[in-house]
Amino acid sequence: MFPSLYEGFGSPPLEAMACGAPVAASTAGSLPEVCGDAAVLFDAGDAAGIAAGVAEALDRSAELATRGLDWAARFTWDAAAERHEDAYRALGAGA
């Protein structure tokens, strides 16, 4: 469970997925993009929503563990470097 109110990237839930753990995370910041459909998302300001999200993640633990492993495998240092290079080239082309 990751009830963050703000996230710049969201490494902890991604690391949990890479370990095969089912994830329930808040909808704050970058977490929906980082977690994709491999986690249950909830509003961190809603205690009942958090409880429901955790219960759903536990109920779907086998499915989320498999999805999470596949999803986390997409986040590599090589992929991050390629995206940064693309961004720098696009910025340079606009100068």
PDB file of C-alpha atoms in Angstrom:
ATOM      1  CA  MET A   1       0.000   0.000   0.000  1.00  0.00           C
ATOM      2  CA  PHE A   2       1.355   3.391  -1.030  1.00  0.00           C
ATOM      3  CA  PRO A   3      -0.948   6.205   0.174  1.00  0.00           C
ATOM      4  CA  SER A   4       1.197   9.086  -1.042  1.00  0.00           C
ATOM      5  CA  LEU A   5      -0.343  12.535  -1.417  1.00  0.00           C
ATOM      6  CA  TYR A   6       2.278  13.586  -3.999  1.00  0.00           C
ATOM      7  CA  GLU A   7       4.853  11.713  -6.037  1.00  0.00           C
ATOM      8  CA  GLY A   8       7.430  12.883  -8.518  1.00  0.00           C
ATOM      9  CA  PHE A   9       8.001   9.387  -9.897  1.00  0.00           C
ATOM     10  CA  GLY A  10       6.900   6.589  -7.579  1.00  0.00           C
ATOM     11  CA  SER A  11       9.784   4.174  -7.208  1.00  0.00           C
ATOM     12  CA  PRO A  12       8.448   2.293  -4.136  1.00  0.00           C
ATOM     13  CA  PRO A  13       5.348   0.844  -5.832  1.00  0.00           C
ATOM     14  CA  LEU A  14       7.363   0.013  -8.942  1.00  0.00           C
ATOM     15  CA  GLU A  15       9.972  -1.764  -6.815  1.00  0.00           C
ATOM     16  CA  ALA A  16       7.183  -3.685  -5.055  1.00  0.00           C
ATOM     17  CA  MET A  17       5.846  -4.802  -8.433  1.00  0.00           C
ATOM     18  CA  ALA A  18       9.340  -5.893  -9.492  1.00  0.00           C
ATOM     19  CA  CYS A  19       9.369  -8.113  -6.383  1.00  0.00           C
ATOM     20  CA  GLY A  20       6.029  -9.704  -7.275  1.00  0.00           C
ATOM     21  CA  ALA A  21       3.968  -7.927  -4.619  1.00  0.00           C
ATOM     22  CA  PRO A  22       0.421  -6.783  -5.360  1.00  0.00           C
ATOM     23  CA  VAL A  23       0.210  -2.985  -5.168  1.00  0.00           C
ATOM     24  CA  ALA A  24      -2.463  -0.555  -4.038  1.00  0.00           C
ATOM     25  CA  ALA A  25      -1.377   3.061  -4.584  1.00  0.00           C
ATOM     26  CA  SER A  26      -2.886   6.511  -4.556  1.00  0.00           C
ATOM     27  CA  THR A  27      -3.907   8.447  -7.633  1.00  0.00           C
ATOM     28  CA  ALA A  28      -1.525  11.280  -6.696  1.00  0.00           C
ATOM     29  CA  GLY A  29       1.129  12.708  -8.966  1.00  0.00           C
ATOM     30  CA  SER A  30       2.766  10.279 -11.351  1.00  0.00           C
ATOM     31  CA  LEU A  31       1.519   7.105  -9.669  1.00  0.00           C
ATOM     32  CA  PRO A  32      -1.250   6.292 -12.172  1.00  0.00           C
ATOM     33  CA  GLU A  33       1.286   6.502 -15.014  1.00  0.00           C
ATOM     34  CA  VAL A  34       3.977   4.602 -13.119  1.00  0.00           C
ATOM     35  CA  CYS A  35       1.601   1.856 -11.931  1.00  0.00           C
ATOM     36  CA  GLY A  36      -0.541   1.539 -15.050  1.00  0.00           C
ATOM     37  CA  ASP A  37      -3.116  -1.229 -14.807  1.00  0.00           C
ATOM     38  CA  ALA A  38      -0.803  -3.357 -12.660  1.00  0.00           C
ATOM     39  CA  ALA A  39      -2.042  -1.811  -9.402  1.00  0.00           C
ATOM     40  CA  VAL A  40      -5.266  -0.839  -7.689  1.00  0.00           C
ATOM     41  CA  LEU A  41      -5.466   2.944  -7.403  1.00  0.00           C
ATOM     42  CA  PHE A  42      -7.291   4.900  -4.689  1.00  0.00           C
ATOM     43  CA  ASP A  43      -7.771   8.458  -3.439  1.00  0.00           C
ATOM     44  CA  ALA A  44      -5.338   8.927  -0.545  1.00  0.00           C
ATOM     45  CA  GLY A  45      -7.717  11.416   1.055  1.00  0.00           C
ATOM     46  CA  ASP A  46     -10.466   8.825   1.392  1.00  0.00           C
ATOM     47  CA  ALA A  47      -9.900   6.321   4.224  1.00  0.00           C
ATOM     48  CA  ALA A  48     -12.690   4.038   3.023  1.00  0.00           C
ATOM     49  CA  GLY A  49     -11.278   4.193  -0.491  1.00  0.00           C
ATOM     50  CA  ILE A  50      -7.839   3.224   0.789  1.00  0.00           C
ATOM     51  CA  ALA A  51      -9.306   0.253   2.683  1.00  0.00           C
ATOM     52  CA  ALA A  52     -11.280  -0.841  -0.386  1.00  0.00           C
ATOM     53  CA  GLY A  53      -8.197  -0.502  -2.600  1.00  0.00           C
ATOM     54  CA  VAL A  54      -6.084  -2.619  -0.274  1.00  0.00           C
ATOM     55  CA  ALA A  55      -8.834  -5.257  -0.012  1.00  0.00           C
ATOM     56  CA  GLU A  56      -9.147  -5.369  -3.808  1.00  0.00           C
ATOM     57  CA  ALA A  57      -5.357  -5.681  -4.246  1.00  0.00           C
ATOM     58  CA  LEU A  58      -5.307  -8.573  -1.788  1.00  0.00           C
ATOM     59  CA  ASP A  59      -8.242 -10.248  -3.546  1.00  0.00           C
ATOM     60  CA  ARG A  60      -6.468  -9.877  -6.892  1.00  0.00           C
ATOM     61  CA  SER A  61      -2.978 -10.609  -5.555  1.00  0.00           C
ATOM     62  CA  ALA A  62      -2.062 -13.373  -8.022  1.00  0.00           C
ATOM     63  CA  GLU A  63      -3.234 -11.339 -11.018  1.00  0.00           C
ATOM     64  CA  LEU A  64      -1.569  -8.131  -9.827  1.00  0.00           C
ATOM     65  CA  ALA A  65       1.683  -9.928  -9.022  1.00  0.00           C
ATOM     66  CA  THR A  66       1.903 -11.220 -12.596  1.00  0.00           C
ATOM     67  CA  ARG A  67       0.885  -7.888 -14.121  1.00  0.00           C
ATOM     68  CA  GLY A  68       3.279  -6.049 -11.843  1.00  0.00           C
ATOM     69  CA  LEU A  69       6.266  -8.171 -12.821  1.00  0.00           C
ATOM     70  CA  ASP A  70       5.537  -7.607 -16.509  1.00  0.00           C
ATOM     71  CA  TRP A  71       4.885  -3.887 -16.020  1.00  0.00           C
ATOM     72  CA  ALA A  72       7.993  -3.248 -13.909  1.00  0.00           C
ATOM     73  CA  ALA A  73      10.204  -5.017 -16.454  1.00  0.00           C
ATOM     74  CA  ARG A  74       9.468  -2.165 -18.896  1.00  0.00           C
ATOM     75  CA  PHE A  75      11.231   0.341 -16.641  1.00  0.00           C
ATOM     76  CA  THR A  76      14.906  -0.141 -17.443  1.00  0.00           C
ATOM     77  CA  TRP A  77      17.839   2.252 -17.282  1.00  0.00           C
ATOM     78  CA  ASP A  78      18.289   1.832 -21.041  1.00  0.00           C
ATOM     79  CA  ALA A  79      14.667   2.832 -21.668  1.00  0.00           C
ATOM     80  CA  ALA A  80      15.051   5.840 -19.353  1.00  0.00           C
ATOM     81  CA  ALA A  81      18.230   6.923 -21.175  1.00  0.00           C
ATOM     82  CA  GLU A  82      16.477   6.615 -24.549  1.00  0.00           C
ATOM     83  CA  ARG A  83      13.564   8.765 -23.372  1.00  0.00           C
ATOM     84  CA  HIS A  84      15.933  11.403 -22.034  1.00  0.00           C
ATOM     85  CA  GLU A  85      17.870  11.389 -25.291  1.00  0.00           C
ATOM     86  CA  ASP A  86      14.606  11.804 -27.245  1.00  0.00           C
ATOM     87  CA  ALA A  87      13.624  14.744 -25.049  1.00  0.00           C
ATOM     88  CA  TYR A  88      17.022  16.416 -25.454  1.00  0.00           C
ATOM     89  CA  ARG A  89      16.903  15.967 -29.243  1.00  0.00           C
ATOM     90  CA  ALA A  90      13.401  17.396 -29.409  1.00  0.00           C
ATOM     91  CA  LEU A  91      14.514  20.358 -27.305  1.00  0.00           C
ATOM     92  CA  GLY A  92      17.576  20.867 -29.514  1.00  0.00           C
ATOM     93  CA  ALA A  93      15.462  20.749 -32.669  1.00  0.00           C
ATOM     94  CA  GLY A  94      13.281  23.535 -31.336  1.00  0.00           C
ATOM     95  CA  ALA A  95      16.201  25.866 -30.550  1.00  0.00           C
TER      96      ALA A  95
END
